[in-house]
Short mmCIF file of C-alpha atoms in Angstrom, two decimals:
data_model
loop_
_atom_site.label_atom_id
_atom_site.label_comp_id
_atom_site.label_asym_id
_atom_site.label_seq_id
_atom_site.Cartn_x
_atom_site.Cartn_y
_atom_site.Cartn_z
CA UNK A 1 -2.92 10.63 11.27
CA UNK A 2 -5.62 12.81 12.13
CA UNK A 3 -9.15 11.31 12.20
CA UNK A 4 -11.77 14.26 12.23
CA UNK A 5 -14.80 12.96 12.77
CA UNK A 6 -15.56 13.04 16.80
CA UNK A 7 -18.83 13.48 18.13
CA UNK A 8 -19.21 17.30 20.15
CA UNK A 9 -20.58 15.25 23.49
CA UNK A 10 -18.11 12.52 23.27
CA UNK A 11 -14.23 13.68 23.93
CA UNK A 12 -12.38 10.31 22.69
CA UNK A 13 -8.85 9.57 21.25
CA UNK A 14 -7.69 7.70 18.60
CA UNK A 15 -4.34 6.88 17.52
CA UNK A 16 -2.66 5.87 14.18
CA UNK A 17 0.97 5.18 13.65
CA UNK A 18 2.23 8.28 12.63
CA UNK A 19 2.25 9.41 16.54
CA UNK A 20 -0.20 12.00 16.19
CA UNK A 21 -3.11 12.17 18.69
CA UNK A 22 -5.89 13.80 18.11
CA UNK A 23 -8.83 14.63 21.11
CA UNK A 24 -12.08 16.18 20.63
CA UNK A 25 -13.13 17.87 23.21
CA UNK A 26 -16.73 18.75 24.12
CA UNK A 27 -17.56 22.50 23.51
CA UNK A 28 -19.07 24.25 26.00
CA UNK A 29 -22.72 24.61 26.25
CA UNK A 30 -24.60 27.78 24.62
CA UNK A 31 -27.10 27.71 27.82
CA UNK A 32 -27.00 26.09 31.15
CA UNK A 33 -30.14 23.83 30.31
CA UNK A 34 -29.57 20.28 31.74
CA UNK A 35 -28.76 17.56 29.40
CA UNK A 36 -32.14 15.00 29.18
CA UNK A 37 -31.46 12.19 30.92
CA UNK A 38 -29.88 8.74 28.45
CA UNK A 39 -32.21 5.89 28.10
CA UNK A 40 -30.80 2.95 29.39
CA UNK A 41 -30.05 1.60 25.28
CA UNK A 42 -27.99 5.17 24.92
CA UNK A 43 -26.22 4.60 28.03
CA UNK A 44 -25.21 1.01 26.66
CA UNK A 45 -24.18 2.65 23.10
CA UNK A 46 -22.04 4.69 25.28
CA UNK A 47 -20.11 3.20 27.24
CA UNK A 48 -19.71 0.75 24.41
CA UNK A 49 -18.70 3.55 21.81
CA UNK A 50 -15.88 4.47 25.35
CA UNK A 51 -14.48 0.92 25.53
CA UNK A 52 -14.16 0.66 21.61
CA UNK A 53 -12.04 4.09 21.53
CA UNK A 54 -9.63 2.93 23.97
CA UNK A 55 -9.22 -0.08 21.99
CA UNK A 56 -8.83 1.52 19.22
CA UNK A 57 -6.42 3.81 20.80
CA UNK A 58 -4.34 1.05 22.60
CA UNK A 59 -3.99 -0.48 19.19
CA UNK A 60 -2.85 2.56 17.08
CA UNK A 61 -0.16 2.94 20.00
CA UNK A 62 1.33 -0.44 19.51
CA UNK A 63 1.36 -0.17 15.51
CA UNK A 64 3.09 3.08 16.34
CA UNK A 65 5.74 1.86 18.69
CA UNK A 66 6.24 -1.06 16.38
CA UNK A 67 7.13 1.40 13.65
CA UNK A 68 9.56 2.86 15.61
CA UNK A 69 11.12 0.06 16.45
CA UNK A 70 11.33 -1.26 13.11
CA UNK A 71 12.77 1.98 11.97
CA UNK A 72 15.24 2.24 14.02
CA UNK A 73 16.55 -1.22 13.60
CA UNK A 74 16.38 -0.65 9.30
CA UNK A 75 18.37 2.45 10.45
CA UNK A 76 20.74 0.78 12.57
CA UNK A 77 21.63 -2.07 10.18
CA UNK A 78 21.84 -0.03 6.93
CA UNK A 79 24.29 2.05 8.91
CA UNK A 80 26.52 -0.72 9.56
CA UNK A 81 26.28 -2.63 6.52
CA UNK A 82 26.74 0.47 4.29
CA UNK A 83 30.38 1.13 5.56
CA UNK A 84 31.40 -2.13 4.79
CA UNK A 85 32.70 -3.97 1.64
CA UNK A 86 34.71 -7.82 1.07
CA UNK A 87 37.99 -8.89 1.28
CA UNK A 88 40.30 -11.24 -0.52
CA UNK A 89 39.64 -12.58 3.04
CA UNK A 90 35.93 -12.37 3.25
CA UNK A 91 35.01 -13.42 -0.42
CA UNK A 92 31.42 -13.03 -0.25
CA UNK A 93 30.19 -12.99 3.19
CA UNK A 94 29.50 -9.13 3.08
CA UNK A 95 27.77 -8.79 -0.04
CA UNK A 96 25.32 -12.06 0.84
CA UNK A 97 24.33 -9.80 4.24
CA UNK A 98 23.64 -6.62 2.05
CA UNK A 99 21.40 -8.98 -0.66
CA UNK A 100 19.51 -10.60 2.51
CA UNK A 101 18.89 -7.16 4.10
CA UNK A 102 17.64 -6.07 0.56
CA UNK A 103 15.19 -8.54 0.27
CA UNK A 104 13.94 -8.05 3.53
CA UNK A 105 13.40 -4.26 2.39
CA UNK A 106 11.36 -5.47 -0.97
CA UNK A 107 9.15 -7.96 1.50
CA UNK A 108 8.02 -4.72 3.03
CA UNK A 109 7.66 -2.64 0.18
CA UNK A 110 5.35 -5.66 -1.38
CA UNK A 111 3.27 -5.68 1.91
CA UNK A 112 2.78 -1.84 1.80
CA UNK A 113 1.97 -1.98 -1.71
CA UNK A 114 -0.91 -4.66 -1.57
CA UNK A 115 -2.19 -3.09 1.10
CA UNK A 116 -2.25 0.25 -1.18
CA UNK A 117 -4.23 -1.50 -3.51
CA UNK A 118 -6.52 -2.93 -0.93
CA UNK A 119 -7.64 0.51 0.38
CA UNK A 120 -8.23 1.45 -3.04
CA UNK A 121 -10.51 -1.59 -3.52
CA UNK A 122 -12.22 -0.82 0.07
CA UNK A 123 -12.97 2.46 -1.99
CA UNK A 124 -15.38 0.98 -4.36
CA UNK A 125 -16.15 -2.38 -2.35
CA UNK A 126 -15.77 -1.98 1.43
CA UNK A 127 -15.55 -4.06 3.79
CA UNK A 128 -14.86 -2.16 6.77
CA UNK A 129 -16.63 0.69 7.70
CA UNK A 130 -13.54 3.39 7.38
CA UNK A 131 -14.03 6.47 6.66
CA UNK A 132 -12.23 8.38 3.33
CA UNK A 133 -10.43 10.46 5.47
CA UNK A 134 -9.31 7.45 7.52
CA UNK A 135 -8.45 5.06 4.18
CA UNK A 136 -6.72 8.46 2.63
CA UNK A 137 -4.34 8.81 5.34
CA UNK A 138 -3.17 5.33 5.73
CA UNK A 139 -2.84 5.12 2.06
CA UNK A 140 -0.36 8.24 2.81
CA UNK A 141 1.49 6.52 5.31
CA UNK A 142 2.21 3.32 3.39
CA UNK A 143 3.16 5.85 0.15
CA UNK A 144 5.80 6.90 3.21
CA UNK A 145 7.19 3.93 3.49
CA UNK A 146 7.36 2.28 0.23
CA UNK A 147 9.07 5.75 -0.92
CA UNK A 148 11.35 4.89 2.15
CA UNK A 149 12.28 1.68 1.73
CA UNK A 150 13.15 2.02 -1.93
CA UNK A 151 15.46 4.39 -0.99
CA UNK A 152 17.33 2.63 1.25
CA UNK A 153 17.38 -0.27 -1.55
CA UNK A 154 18.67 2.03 -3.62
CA UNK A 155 21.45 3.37 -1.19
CA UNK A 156 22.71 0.08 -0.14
CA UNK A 157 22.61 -1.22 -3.58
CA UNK A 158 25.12 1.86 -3.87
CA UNK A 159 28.24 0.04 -2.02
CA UNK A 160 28.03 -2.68 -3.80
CA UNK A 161 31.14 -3.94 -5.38
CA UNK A 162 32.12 -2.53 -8.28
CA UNK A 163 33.54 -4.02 -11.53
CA UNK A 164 36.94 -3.67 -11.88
CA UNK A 165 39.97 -4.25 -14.03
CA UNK A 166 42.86 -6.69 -13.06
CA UNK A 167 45.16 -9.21 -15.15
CA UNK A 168 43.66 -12.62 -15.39
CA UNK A 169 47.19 -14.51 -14.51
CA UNK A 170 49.64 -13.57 -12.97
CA UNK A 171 53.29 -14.89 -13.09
CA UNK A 172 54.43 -17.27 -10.10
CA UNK A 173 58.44 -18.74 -11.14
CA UNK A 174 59.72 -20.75 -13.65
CA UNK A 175 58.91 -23.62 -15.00
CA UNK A 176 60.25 -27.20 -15.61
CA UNK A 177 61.22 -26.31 -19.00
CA UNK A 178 62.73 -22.67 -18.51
CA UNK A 179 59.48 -20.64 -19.12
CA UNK A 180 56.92 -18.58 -17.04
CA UNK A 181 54.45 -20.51 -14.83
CA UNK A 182 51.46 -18.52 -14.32
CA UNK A 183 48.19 -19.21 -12.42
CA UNK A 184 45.10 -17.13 -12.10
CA UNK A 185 44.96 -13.82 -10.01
CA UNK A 186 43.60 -13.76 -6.97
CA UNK A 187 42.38 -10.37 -7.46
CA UNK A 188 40.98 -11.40 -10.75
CA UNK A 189 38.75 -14.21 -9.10
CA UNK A 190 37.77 -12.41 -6.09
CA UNK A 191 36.71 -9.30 -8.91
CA UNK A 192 34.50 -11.73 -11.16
CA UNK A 193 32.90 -13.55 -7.64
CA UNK A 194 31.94 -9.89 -6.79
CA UNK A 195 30.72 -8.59 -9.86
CA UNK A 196 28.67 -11.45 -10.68
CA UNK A 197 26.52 -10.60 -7.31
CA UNK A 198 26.14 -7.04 -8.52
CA UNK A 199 25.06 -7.68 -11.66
CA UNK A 200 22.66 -10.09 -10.55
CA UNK A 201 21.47 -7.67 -7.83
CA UNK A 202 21.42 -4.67 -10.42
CA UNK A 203 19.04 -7.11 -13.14
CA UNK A 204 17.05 -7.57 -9.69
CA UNK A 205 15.94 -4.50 -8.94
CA UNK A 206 15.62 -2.95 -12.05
CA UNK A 207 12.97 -5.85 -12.93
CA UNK A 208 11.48 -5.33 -9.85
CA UNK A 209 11.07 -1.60 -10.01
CA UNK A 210 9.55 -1.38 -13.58
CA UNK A 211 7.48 -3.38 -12.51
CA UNK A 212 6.14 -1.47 -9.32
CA UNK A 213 6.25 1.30 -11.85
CA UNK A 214 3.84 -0.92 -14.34
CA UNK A 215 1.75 -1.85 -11.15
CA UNK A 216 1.16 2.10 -10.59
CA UNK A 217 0.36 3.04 -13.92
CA UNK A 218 -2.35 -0.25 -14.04
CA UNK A 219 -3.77 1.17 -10.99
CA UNK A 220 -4.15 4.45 -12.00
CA UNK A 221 -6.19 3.76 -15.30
CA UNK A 222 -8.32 1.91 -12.97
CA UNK A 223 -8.42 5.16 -10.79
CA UNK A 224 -9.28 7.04 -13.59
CA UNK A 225 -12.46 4.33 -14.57
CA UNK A 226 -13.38 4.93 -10.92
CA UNK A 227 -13.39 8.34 -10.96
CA UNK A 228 -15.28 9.05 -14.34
CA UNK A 229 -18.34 6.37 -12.53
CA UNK A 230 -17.98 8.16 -8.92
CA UNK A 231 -21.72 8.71 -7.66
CA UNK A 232 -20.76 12.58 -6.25
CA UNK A 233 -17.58 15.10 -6.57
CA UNK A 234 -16.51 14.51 -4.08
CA UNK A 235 -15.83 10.81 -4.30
CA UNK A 236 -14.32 11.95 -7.89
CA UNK A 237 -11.99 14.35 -5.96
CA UNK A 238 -10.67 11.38 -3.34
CA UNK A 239 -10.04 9.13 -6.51
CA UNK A 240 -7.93 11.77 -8.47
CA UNK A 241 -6.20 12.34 -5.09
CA UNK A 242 -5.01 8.94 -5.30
CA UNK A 243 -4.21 9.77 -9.02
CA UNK A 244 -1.88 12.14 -8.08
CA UNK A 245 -0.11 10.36 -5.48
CA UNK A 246 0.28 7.57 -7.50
CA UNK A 247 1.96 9.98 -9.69
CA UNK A 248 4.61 10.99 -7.82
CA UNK A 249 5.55 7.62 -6.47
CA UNK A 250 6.00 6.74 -10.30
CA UNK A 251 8.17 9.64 -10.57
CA UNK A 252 10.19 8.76 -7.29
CA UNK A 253 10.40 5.01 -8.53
CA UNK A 254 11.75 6.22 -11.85
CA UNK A 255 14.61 8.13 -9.88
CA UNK A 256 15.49 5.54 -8.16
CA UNK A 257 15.34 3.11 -11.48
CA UNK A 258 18.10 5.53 -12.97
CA UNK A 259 19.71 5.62 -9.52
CA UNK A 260 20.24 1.60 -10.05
CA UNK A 261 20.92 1.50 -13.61
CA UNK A 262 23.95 3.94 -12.60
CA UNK A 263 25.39 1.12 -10.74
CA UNK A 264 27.51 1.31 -7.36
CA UNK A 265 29.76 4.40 -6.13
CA UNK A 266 29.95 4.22 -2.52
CA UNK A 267 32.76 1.83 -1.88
CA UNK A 268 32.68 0.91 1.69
CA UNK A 269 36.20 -0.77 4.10
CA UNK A 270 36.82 -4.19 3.15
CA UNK A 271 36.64 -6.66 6.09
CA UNK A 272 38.71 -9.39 7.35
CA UNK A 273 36.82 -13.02 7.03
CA UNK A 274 36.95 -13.02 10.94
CA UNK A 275 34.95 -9.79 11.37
CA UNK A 276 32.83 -10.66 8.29
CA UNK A 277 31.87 -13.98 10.39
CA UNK A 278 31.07 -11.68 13.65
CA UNK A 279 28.95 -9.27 11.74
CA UNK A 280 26.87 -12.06 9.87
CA UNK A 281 25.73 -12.90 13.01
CA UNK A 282 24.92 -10.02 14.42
CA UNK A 283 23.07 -8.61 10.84
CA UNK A 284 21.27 -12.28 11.21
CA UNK A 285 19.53 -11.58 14.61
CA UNK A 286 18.48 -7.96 13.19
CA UNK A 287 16.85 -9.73 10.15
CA UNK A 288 15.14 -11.97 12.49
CA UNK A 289 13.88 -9.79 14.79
CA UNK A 290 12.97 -7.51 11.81
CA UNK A 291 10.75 -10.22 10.70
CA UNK A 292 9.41 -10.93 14.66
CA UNK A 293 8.40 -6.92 14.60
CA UNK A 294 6.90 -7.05 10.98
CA UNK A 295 4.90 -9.84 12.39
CA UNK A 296 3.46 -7.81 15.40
CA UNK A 297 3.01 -4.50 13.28
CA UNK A 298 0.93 -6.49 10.57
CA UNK A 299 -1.08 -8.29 13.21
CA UNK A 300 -1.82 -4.98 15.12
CA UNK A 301 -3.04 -3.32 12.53
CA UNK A 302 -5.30 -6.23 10.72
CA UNK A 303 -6.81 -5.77 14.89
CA UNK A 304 -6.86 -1.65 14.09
CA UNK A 305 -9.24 -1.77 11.31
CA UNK A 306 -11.59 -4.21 12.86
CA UNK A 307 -11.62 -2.02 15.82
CA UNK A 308 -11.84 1.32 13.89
CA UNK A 309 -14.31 -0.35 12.04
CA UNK A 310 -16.47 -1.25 14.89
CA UNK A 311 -16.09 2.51 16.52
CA UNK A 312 -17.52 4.25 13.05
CA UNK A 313 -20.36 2.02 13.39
CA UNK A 314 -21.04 2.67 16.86
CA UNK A 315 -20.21 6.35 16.81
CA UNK A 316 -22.85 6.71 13.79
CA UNK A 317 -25.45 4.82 16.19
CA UNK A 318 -24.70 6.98 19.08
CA UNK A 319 -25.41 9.70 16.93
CA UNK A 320 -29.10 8.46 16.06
CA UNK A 321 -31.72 10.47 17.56
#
């Protein structure tokens, strides 16, 4: 995320966790005239406005390695759960790990979405001195991820078992008084313990994602109030921005409603119980440490906006004749 707003005498980096860096270097001097010497409060502002960039920058580096981290273990485990499908053998081990990893998808998708709404409240009532540019991009970068993570909801929802059709009974010898025994199918059971999990799942996240849907068109009337009030333009402009984006999230939602409403198609290898057991443990310490890395991320950047808060204020003292 790029954050434009460096001071020409002060070259100073700041980092956000997209991965982009930004530095703003000092132009070069129209005459040779010597700069007037700091007083010693301006030498203080300084080297305080310094410290709080590196800070600053420190932080944004963590949130962004956290990310990656985080991404590539989502990656990793949707990977290997998508492939895979239950057995006679398994019952419902499988399906259990794919509804687990799904809700740990929608925990993250509700974080990024209340803190979507919270930049759009520090927008009319702040209470950290950000920037718009600054709440703007961050606001693009959870849109990122919620559009993400829905997605991969929506594609692991996708090998879930499907319904299908086999004889309730089936005939096993004969019986005591010369006629067919029969006993329930196997297949028939194993079918109906499946299905019932996909339905439920399917009821799940359609609920789930009207509502997000509901939640978007709510906030955009609001956006709408907000912009019609705005003191300037250009405040008008940032609020229809978030209009728009809004927009298209609600149309990317809707996509993915239909996507779930369609029900499962990807059919992945059914597992024996023995390998089912293995891999619950190994999708087990992924959710974990999923939830140890959500923990880190979330508590780097509540530290990020203090210290980008701090730096504004400085760099806007600094800049005081």
């Amino acid at each position: 995320m790029k954050l434009c707003f460096l001071r020409p005498y002060m070259a100073l980096v700041l980092v956000w966790h997209s991965g982009q860096t930004l530095s703003a270097q000092a132009p070069a001097s129209p005459t040779p005239a010597k700069a007037p010497a700091l007083t010693p409060a301006q030498a203080i502002l300084k080297a305080r406005l310094a410290g709080q960039a590196q800070r600053a920058s420190l932080l944004g580096s963590e949130i962004h390695n956290a990310d990656l981290r985080i991404e590539s273990r989502f990656d990793d485990l949707l990977t290997t759960l998508r492939v895979v499908s239950d057995s006679k053998d398994s019952h419902t081990k499988v399906t259990r790990m794919k509804e687990e990893t799904i809700a740990s998808l929608q925990q993250a998708v509700t974080y990024y979405q209340q803190k979507r709404a919270w930049l759009e409240e520090q927008m009319v009532r702040p209470t950290f001195n950000l920037t718009q540019t600054q709440k703007q991009m961050i606001s693009n970068d959870f849109e990122e991820r919620i559009e993400k993570r829905v997605k991969q909801i929506v594609d692991l929802f996708k090998t879930f078992p499907k319904h299908e059709e086999f004889e309730r009974y089936k005939a096993t010898g004969i019986n005591s008084f010369g006629g067919v025994s029969y006993e329930d199918s196997e297949d028939y059971r194993q079918n109906l313990r499946l299905s019932s999990h996909t339905t439920t799942m399917r009821s799940k996240l359609i609920k789930d994602i009207q509502a997000s849907i509901n939640q978007l068109d709510q906030e955009n009337l609001t956006l709408a109030d907000m912009a019609s009030k705005a003191a300037n333009p250009e405040l008008g402009e940032v609020y229809g921005d978030e209009q728009r984006k809004n927009e298209q999230l609600r149309d990317v939602l809707k996509e993915n409603l239909e996507a779930i409403k369609a029900g499962p198609t990807v059919p992945g290898r059914p597992v024996s119980g023995h390998e089912a057991q293995a891999l619950d443990k190994v999708i087990k310490h992924s959710v974990d440490s999923l939830q140890g890395e959500f923990t880190l991320l979330f508590s780097r950047y509540a530290d990020w906006l203090t210290a980008a808060s701090a730096l504004n204020t400085l760099r806007a003292a600094v800049a005081k004749p």
